[in-house]
Amino acid sequence: MRSISHFIDGTSFSAGSLSRSQDVFDPNTGRVQASVELGDGGTLERAVAAAKAAQPAWAALNPQRRARVMFEFKRLIEAHMDELALLLASEHGKVVSDARGDIQRGLDVVEFACGVPHLMKGDYTEGAGPGIDVYSMRQPLGVVAGVTPFNFPAMIPLWMLAPAIACGNAFILKPSERDPTVPVRLAELMTEAGLPRGVLNVAHGDKAMVDAILDHPDIKAVSFVGSSDVAQYVYGRGAAKGKRMQCMGGAKNHGVVLPDADLDQTVADIMGAAYGSAGERCMALPVVVPVGEGTAEALREKLVSAIGGLRVGVSTDERAHFGPVVSAAHKARVERYIQMGVDEGAELVIDGRGFALKGHEQGFFMGPTLFDRVTPAMQTYQEEIFGPVLQMVRAESLPEAIGLASRHPYGNGVAIFTRNGEAAREFAAQVEVGMVGINVPIPVPVSYHTFGGWKRSGFGDLNQYGMDGVRFYTRTKTVTSRWPKTGPVSDQSFVMPTLSGR
Ligand code: NAD
């Protein structure tokens, strides 16, 4: 069976037979297709040593040369797109067209990082005082790390490693142990693009590896994306060690539908956002909030009809709308939530349990589920399900709908569907959520803006990618310099230097 090793100091590294390992499944067949090594503190030491040795020379290269490596990396990812998408789909379960989207959204951040000479420029003030000039510069932190979830095995590692490395850091990636192959391929491609060995290392593992990263004194910053309880734990433990931390968590995004929305377009948008990638996206729309009974009835009828047309299939089925969920355990968890919804009194309109794909009965497939008359007090509403399950929560007014999204413990994304500009503007201004879509169901910001949720969806202050990515992976040094004209020595002064007077 294929064994997936770490990637350290520019090459594959295996700790040998003593290492712990974990099965990697093909969710389409339910079969084990590989085994990934789970590293320990010793593996991390090796990665940190390689990173520490490589980082100073990498940081000392002028930024244009670092950008050239990013340009070549971008070209190589594009050249390997088909291979990467197939690999990704076979471990994650998403359909190949969606896997290409996963890679492309990461590639967008690589493209952004190609602008690093411009992005790292500091500020300059000439003549801030007599003969005094002030300038600031951005310097890399040194060795930094990223811990990523299973649901975007290309995009999220690239969100982190592209700006971190372009800014002159060395990076240690701890990808999800459930789909670890694509992150290793990305590291191989970056090495092929000319990245000096040791600048990017991939150390596989589970909680033990994450804890070792959080406790390591030579790792200066950790970027995390995953579920909220783990994000909060990682944030707390890393911050207590004095590290710079950014930790993105789970989500429960609401799609608010006003009576004047174009319902056919809205339903088309909601279908993709709720069921695409089997609902395993932190920017999925698992909650729809129709405003007014008339909207709710019309929406429900159209949703039921659209769900009837959904095709669940294997990742390589070009006509499939979505594939299996990631694991048998995750499938069982989603099914437990569906039963909980029934027990709580929500109306189960379409039940996706018990779905089996002919010829792939052992795959982790689920059909689409639709609940109506879900209420805010229900546990299935409060918690993230992360499967192909759409819950309808009926509201009577726009303020009630805004209140629902604002009071929800998660605050990653939200969308409103309407033709009313005034209502949309008010919604965007008021709602307590980090990313808002106006007639855009999955408002993941483009790479030169920045990604981050509020409340339990994000711990730390700086977002992923965009200028926040550059800020996170650099620190500012400000230099105040004086080059006085030749003349008499100025008097000693024991007061705080100021620019007194007008
Ligand atoms: P997860 O929290 O189980 O795992 C994320 C990472 O943390 C993995 O690398 C894993 O090995 C590690 N990990 C798991 N348990 C740990 C522990 N107890 N201590 C330390 N590390 C631990 O998340 P997942 O199931 O891989 O991913 C799905 C979750 O990620 C969902 O909640 C989803 O909403 C969230 N997500 C959020 C965003 C965002 O940007 N907000 C993006 C994608 C996914």
XYZ file of C-alpha atoms and ligand atoms in Angstrom:
546
model
C 0.000 0.000 0.000
C 1.129 3.559 -0.749
C 2.768 5.221 2.217
C 2.663 9.027 2.567
C 5.788 10.436 4.198
C 6.747 13.859 5.475
C 8.502 16.345 3.190
C 11.451 17.858 5.014
C 14.516 19.726 3.765
C 13.495 19.353 0.140
C 12.898 15.620 0.195
C 10.654 12.846 1.433
C 11.317 11.817 5.024
C 10.097 8.722 6.814
C 10.682 7.954 10.470
C 10.428 4.262 9.573
C 8.493 1.406 11.059
C 8.432 2.881 14.570
C 6.263 5.767 13.421
C 2.535 5.826 14.090
C 0.358 5.966 10.970
C -3.239 6.433 9.917
C -5.319 5.054 7.033
C -6.239 7.367 4.178
C -9.542 6.367 2.544
C -11.038 6.795 -0.883
C -14.492 8.068 0.116
C -15.873 6.917 -3.247
C -15.195 3.265 -2.497
C -14.860 3.285 1.266
C -11.542 1.481 0.864
C -8.188 2.346 2.419
C -5.943 3.635 -0.370
C -2.846 4.750 1.528
C -1.330 5.212 4.931
C 0.028 8.495 6.260
C 2.802 8.733 8.830
C 1.904 10.596 12.008
C 4.980 12.497 13.099
C 6.090 13.255 16.632
C 8.284 15.817 18.359
C 11.375 14.299 16.721
C 9.898 14.766 13.245
C 9.066 18.356 14.071
C 12.605 19.005 15.370
C 13.938 17.853 12.019
C 11.545 20.159 10.144
C 12.345 23.139 12.373
C 16.085 22.559 12.003
C 15.765 22.509 8.199
C 13.574 25.614 8.260
C 15.903 27.523 10.582
C 18.910 26.699 8.449
C 17.219 27.786 5.209
C 15.310 30.876 6.301
C 18.014 33.565 6.632
C 19.341 33.109 3.074
C 15.808 32.977 1.684
C 14.882 36.187 3.507
C 18.071 37.843 2.282
C 17.181 37.242 -1.385
C 15.725 40.357 -2.879
C 11.923 40.197 -3.013
C 11.835 40.159 -6.798
C 13.796 36.913 -6.824
C 11.418 35.408 -4.270
C 8.539 36.542 -6.487
C 10.074 34.729 -9.458
C 9.873 31.462 -7.540
C 6.200 32.212 -6.875
C 5.605 32.886 -10.577
C 7.178 29.554 -11.486
C 5.204 27.792 -8.740
C 2.024 29.239 -10.222
C 2.980 27.967 -13.669
C 3.712 24.485 -12.323
C 0.405 24.252 -10.453
C -1.395 25.213 -13.663
C 0.575 22.615 -15.612
C -0.307 19.936 -13.035
C -3.921 21.003 -12.527
C -5.491 17.770 -13.834
C -3.218 15.522 -11.785
C -3.756 17.564 -8.601
C -7.530 17.731 -9.051
C -7.819 13.961 -9.482
C -5.616 13.281 -6.468
C -7.553 15.760 -4.356
C -10.924 14.337 -5.366
C -9.820 10.771 -4.649
C -8.924 11.565 -1.028
C -11.532 14.218 -0.233
C -14.481 12.937 -2.269
C -15.462 16.222 -3.902
C -16.162 16.063 -7.652
C -13.200 16.811 -9.910
C -14.628 20.092 -11.261
C -14.997 21.301 -7.646
C -11.471 20.078 -6.829
C -10.198 22.310 -9.631
C -11.998 25.225 -7.962
C -10.287 24.342 -4.664
C -6.884 24.502 -6.370
C -7.727 27.616 -8.386
C -8.769 29.620 -5.306
C -5.401 28.749 -3.745
C -3.636 29.616 -6.970
C -5.239 33.062 -6.801
C -3.363 33.630 -3.533
C -0.100 32.454 -5.121
C -0.766 35.041 -7.834
C -1.302 37.700 -5.167
C 1.952 36.675 -3.472
C 3.787 37.231 -6.772
C 3.371 40.931 -5.977
C 5.489 40.645 -2.833
C 8.072 43.317 -3.815
C 5.267 45.831 -3.811
C 3.350 44.320 -0.881
C 6.334 44.453 1.480
C 7.230 48.051 0.786
C 7.370 50.162 3.917
C 6.546 53.815 4.548
C 8.863 56.807 4.524
C 8.529 60.288 5.964
C 11.153 62.794 4.984
C 11.776 65.597 7.479
C 9.697 64.346 10.397
C 11.872 66.686 12.508
C 14.974 68.777 11.906
C 17.234 66.524 9.829
C 15.055 63.564 10.866
C 13.610 61.002 8.500
C 11.393 58.094 9.566
C 10.930 54.886 7.653
C 9.385 51.534 8.340
C 10.127 48.153 6.908
C 8.390 44.796 6.980
C 10.588 41.892 7.994
C 9.711 38.188 8.023
C 9.138 36.464 11.378
C 11.458 33.502 10.763
C 9.977 30.011 11.026
C 6.172 29.907 10.937
C 3.619 27.091 10.695
C 0.170 26.324 9.345
C -2.366 23.685 10.421
C -5.097 22.957 7.890
C -8.462 21.137 7.689
C -9.542 18.329 5.390
C -12.096 20.221 3.352
C -9.786 22.371 1.188
C -6.503 20.444 0.978
C -5.070 22.763 -1.710
C -6.698 26.156 -1.183
C -6.102 26.565 2.540
C -2.445 25.445 2.608
C -1.870 27.908 -0.277
C -3.682 30.708 1.605
C -0.985 30.367 4.232
C 2.227 29.195 2.670
C 2.166 31.518 -0.354
C 2.237 34.840 1.541
C 4.392 33.414 4.348
C 7.104 32.189 2.009
C 6.929 35.145 -0.387
C 7.530 37.418 2.626
C 10.758 35.571 3.436
C 9.683 33.093 6.118
C 10.313 29.366 6.237
C 7.082 27.410 6.584
C 6.050 24.143 8.240
C 2.705 22.804 7.048
C 0.719 20.294 9.106
C -2.043 19.277 6.689
C -5.136 17.269 7.519
C -4.287 13.616 8.038
C -7.441 12.702 6.091
C -6.257 13.992 2.681
C -2.502 14.618 2.951
C -1.245 13.854 -0.573
C -1.953 17.125 -2.395
C -0.107 19.262 0.190
C 2.991 17.092 -0.349
C 2.665 17.443 -4.130
C 2.450 21.219 -3.703
C 5.680 21.195 -1.691
C 7.363 19.090 -4.379
C 6.207 21.522 -7.072
C 7.460 24.497 -5.115
C 10.854 22.849 -4.785
C 10.816 22.219 -8.540
C 9.987 25.918 -8.972
C 13.300 26.797 -7.365
C 12.468 27.150 -3.679
C 15.605 26.362 -1.667
C 15.276 23.165 0.337
C 14.108 23.608 3.925
C 12.009 26.714 3.216
C 8.829 24.630 2.927
C 8.373 21.473 4.971
C 5.344 19.228 5.412
C 5.064 17.408 8.741
C 2.087 15.066 8.973
C 0.378 14.223 12.203
C -2.545 14.604 14.533
C -3.035 16.440 17.836
C 0.423 15.385 19.075
C 2.091 17.140 16.116
C -0.095 20.237 16.513
C 0.785 20.450 20.214
C 4.482 20.088 19.404
C 4.163 22.983 16.911
C 2.348 25.153 19.468
C 4.984 24.519 22.104
C 8.078 24.868 19.901
C 10.022 27.991 20.875
C 11.461 28.510 17.376
C 8.080 28.704 15.645
C 7.022 32.333 15.766
C 3.503 32.241 14.349
C 0.811 29.647 13.682
C -2.070 29.954 11.282
C -4.896 27.478 11.879
C -8.109 26.619 10.029
C -10.483 23.936 11.331
C -13.393 23.415 13.697
C -14.114 26.020 16.368
C -13.357 24.067 19.542
C -9.963 23.085 18.160
C -9.373 26.617 16.812
C -10.015 28.092 20.252
C -7.767 25.551 21.925
C -4.965 26.100 19.396
C -5.317 29.872 19.728
C -5.107 29.752 23.521
C -2.165 27.368 23.712
C -0.143 29.142 21.021
C -0.846 32.640 22.328
C 0.154 31.557 25.847
C 3.545 30.650 24.381
C 3.850 34.162 22.955
C 3.216 33.206 19.348
C 1.355 35.261 16.812
C -1.856 33.306 16.141
C -4.720 33.410 13.638
C -7.289 30.630 14.036
C -10.322 30.265 11.790
C -13.154 28.058 13.032
C -16.453 26.525 11.950
C -19.494 28.139 10.432
C -23.255 28.129 10.036
C -23.953 30.573 7.237
C -27.445 31.945 6.667
C -28.982 32.811 3.298
C -31.749 35.381 3.778
C -34.359 35.474 1.006
C -36.521 38.610 0.749
C -39.935 38.565 -0.968
C -38.632 40.526 -3.955
C -35.747 38.130 -4.729
C -35.491 36.474 -8.135
C -36.569 33.096 -6.758
C -35.383 30.913 -9.637
C -31.889 32.403 -9.517
C -31.901 32.287 -5.711
C -32.809 28.598 -5.678
C -30.081 27.839 -8.234
C -27.580 29.702 -6.032
C -28.719 28.036 -2.817
C -28.526 24.554 -4.318
C -24.836 24.916 -5.173
C -24.009 26.637 -1.902
C -25.890 24.171 0.314
C -25.060 20.884 -1.396
C -21.855 21.550 -3.371
C -18.919 19.598 -1.943
C -21.556 17.639 0.057
C -21.929 20.697 2.286
C -18.352 20.365 3.525
C -17.417 24.025 3.049
C -17.020 26.620 5.747
C -18.703 29.039 3.343
C -21.579 26.692 2.500
C -25.149 27.948 3.056
C -26.711 25.331 5.343
C -29.452 27.680 6.638
C -31.979 29.455 4.459
C -34.176 32.175 5.972
C -37.164 33.124 3.833
C -38.811 36.357 4.965
C -42.606 36.121 4.962
C -44.866 33.058 4.672
C -45.434 33.599 0.950
C -41.683 33.582 0.286
C -41.259 30.480 2.448
C -43.948 28.480 0.640
C -42.757 29.450 -2.836
C -39.122 28.824 -1.931
C -39.868 25.456 -0.387
C -41.726 24.279 -3.461
C -38.876 25.293 -5.763
C -36.225 23.817 -3.456
C -38.005 20.456 -3.317
C -38.189 20.367 -7.079
C -34.522 21.366 -7.518
C -33.344 18.813 -4.949
C -35.210 16.156 -6.931
C -32.890 16.937 -9.843
C -29.639 16.589 -7.887
C -27.232 13.882 -8.925
C -24.951 12.316 -6.329
C -22.033 10.457 -7.865
C -18.403 9.458 -7.669
C -15.826 12.234 -7.893
C -15.000 11.428 -11.497
C -18.642 11.503 -12.634
C -18.732 14.696 -14.682
C -22.501 14.961 -14.325
C -22.535 14.596 -10.529
C -23.375 17.666 -8.457
C -21.629 16.325 -5.385
C -19.763 13.254 -4.190
C -19.412 11.369 -0.913
C -18.603 12.917 2.462
C -15.061 12.474 3.702
C -15.330 9.481 6.035
C -17.632 6.846 7.466
C -17.402 8.553 10.864
C -18.412 11.899 9.366
C -21.336 10.287 7.527
C -22.529 8.739 10.806
C -22.218 12.147 12.515
C -24.313 13.903 9.854
C -26.924 11.138 10.099
C -27.067 11.600 13.878
C -27.788 15.302 13.337
C -30.620 14.434 10.940
C -32.185 12.167 13.567
C -31.693 14.872 16.189
C -33.537 17.327 13.935
C -36.480 14.929 13.707
C -36.442 14.398 17.482
C -36.344 18.155 18.074
C -39.503 18.626 16.035
C -38.196 20.084 12.779
C -40.061 18.974 9.662
C -37.964 16.543 7.624
C -39.048 17.335 4.073
C -36.390 15.271 2.271
C -34.319 12.612 4.034
C -30.857 11.951 2.591
C -30.142 9.009 4.861
C -30.081 5.502 3.483
C -28.776 6.631 0.103
C -26.571 4.089 -1.649
C -24.831 4.602 -4.979
C -25.149 1.555 -7.189
C -21.787 -0.174 -7.520
C -20.343 1.965 -4.694
C -22.369 0.749 -1.755
C -19.385 0.999 0.601
C -18.650 4.628 -0.378
C -19.525 7.396 2.084
C -22.447 8.760 0.069
C -25.466 10.616 1.399
C -28.434 12.051 -0.409
C -29.494 15.696 0.057
C -31.590 16.489 3.142
C -34.036 19.360 3.602
C -35.590 20.459 6.908
C -38.328 23.063 7.258
C -39.660 24.806 10.374
C -36.318 24.711 12.151
C -36.276 27.078 15.135
C -33.359 28.978 16.720
C -33.579 26.989 19.965
C -32.859 23.687 18.240
C -29.425 22.158 18.758
C -29.255 21.209 15.074
C -29.587 24.926 14.256
C -27.016 26.073 16.793
C -24.325 23.601 15.720
C -22.399 23.041 12.517
C -23.496 19.862 10.693
C -21.069 20.095 7.738
C -22.974 17.766 5.415
C -25.548 17.926 2.592
C -28.272 19.184 4.913
C -30.248 22.401 4.362
C -32.349 23.861 7.192
C -35.131 26.365 6.597
C -35.813 28.862 9.383
C -38.821 31.062 8.635
C -38.687 34.756 9.585
C -41.342 37.442 9.486
C -39.181 40.482 8.804
C -35.751 41.611 7.667
C -34.758 42.748 11.208
C -35.692 39.293 12.510
C -33.536 37.675 9.805
C -30.612 40.001 10.596
C -31.036 39.165 14.284
C -30.890 35.434 13.589
C -27.579 35.637 11.758
C -26.177 38.180 14.217
C -27.072 36.184 17.335
C -25.821 32.868 15.973
C -22.615 31.716 17.706
C -20.849 31.424 14.339
C -20.221 34.447 12.135
C -18.298 33.320 9.082
C -20.426 34.182 6.046
C -23.973 35.279 5.257
C -25.913 36.083 2.104
C -28.995 38.082 1.211
C -31.068 37.592 -1.932
C -33.064 40.650 -2.941
C -33.600 43.305 -5.618
C -33.872 46.014 -2.954
C -30.619 47.981 -2.683
C -31.666 49.781 0.472
C -32.451 46.520 2.271
C -29.207 44.908 1.082
C -27.159 47.896 2.197
C -28.807 47.934 5.615
C -28.269 44.186 5.936
C -24.554 44.436 5.089
C -24.088 47.289 7.554
C -25.954 45.684 10.459
C -25.267 41.962 10.346
C -22.631 40.627 12.772
C -20.851 38.319 10.378
C -17.418 38.643 8.787
C -18.210 38.064 5.099
C -21.401 39.146 3.372
C -22.822 38.201 -0.020
C -25.440 40.319 -1.774
C -27.010 37.979 -4.334
C -23.712 36.083 -4.044
C -24.221 32.757 -2.240
C -20.589 31.949 -1.371
C -18.910 35.291 -0.677
C -15.328 34.055 -0.323
C -13.401 37.288 -0.943
C -10.960 37.449 -3.860
C -7.286 36.973 -3.024
C -6.440 40.685 -2.807
C -9.156 41.266 -0.205
C -9.069 39.128 2.910
C -10.902 36.177 4.476
C -12.104 35.930 8.053
C -15.175 35.245 10.147
C -16.401 36.745 13.403
C -17.440 35.299 16.768
C -16.720 31.538 17.029
C -15.608 31.473 13.393
C -12.345 33.281 14.054
C -9.877 33.723 16.928
C -7.130 36.347 16.590
C -7.182 39.702 14.836
C -5.731 39.242 11.381
C -7.508 37.513 8.508
C -6.180 35.047 5.950
C -4.518 36.306 2.748
C -4.707 39.753 1.162
C -2.836 42.474 3.043
C -3.747 40.817 6.359
C -1.750 37.781 5.217
C 1.255 40.003 4.589
C 0.776 41.706 7.976
C 0.452 38.367 9.764
C 3.684 36.955 8.355
C 5.791 40.095 8.794
C 6.625 42.469 11.603
C 7.162 46.157 11.240
C 10.377 47.859 12.200
C 10.384 51.647 12.283
C 13.639 53.570 11.978
C 13.988 57.187 13.070
C 17.225 58.609 11.702
C 18.965 61.933 11.966
C 21.647 63.187 9.628
C 22.296 66.644 11.064
C 24.062 69.318 9.147
C 27.552 69.986 10.435
C 27.485 72.719 13.084
C 27.574 73.217 16.834
C 26.787 70.283 19.145
C 23.212 70.548 20.372
C 22.541 70.809 24.097
C 21.911 67.785 26.289
C 18.204 67.217 26.734
C 16.517 65.169 29.440
C 12.928 65.630 28.345
C 10.953 63.415 26.009
C 11.749 64.508 22.452
C 8.764 66.346 20.991
C 8.004 68.771 18.236
C 6.836 71.609 20.443
C 4.874 74.616 19.232
C 2.677 74.963 16.199
P -10.545 19.750 12.595
O -10.686 20.842 13.589
O -10.953 18.370 12.981
O -9.024 19.620 12.114
C -8.289 20.731 11.652
C -6.820 20.488 11.917
O -6.598 20.434 13.327
C -6.297 19.182 11.333
O -5.026 19.411 10.781
C -6.230 18.264 12.539
O -5.189 17.322 12.454
C -5.991 19.202 13.698
N -6.625 18.773 14.949
C -7.768 18.052 15.075
N -8.063 17.885 16.378
C -7.108 18.530 17.086
C -6.881 18.731 18.479
N -7.709 18.234 19.409
N -5.806 19.440 18.853
C -4.969 19.956 17.929
N -5.141 19.803 16.606
C -6.194 19.097 16.175
O -11.327 20.228 11.279
P -11.658 19.388 9.968
O -12.735 18.409 10.266
O -10.420 18.913 9.332
O -12.245 20.557 9.034
C -13.577 20.954 9.028
C -13.783 22.148 9.938
O -12.987 23.240 9.504
C -15.216 22.666 9.899
O -15.587 23.050 11.191
C -15.131 23.865 8.974
O -16.136 24.830 9.158
C -13.795 24.407 9.354
N -13.263 25.265 8.312
C -13.185 26.611 8.568
C -12.703 27.458 7.588
C -12.590 28.927 7.852
O -11.839 29.585 7.151
N -13.283 29.477 8.829
C -12.291 26.951 6.355
C -12.380 25.583 6.138
C -12.857 24.748 7.137
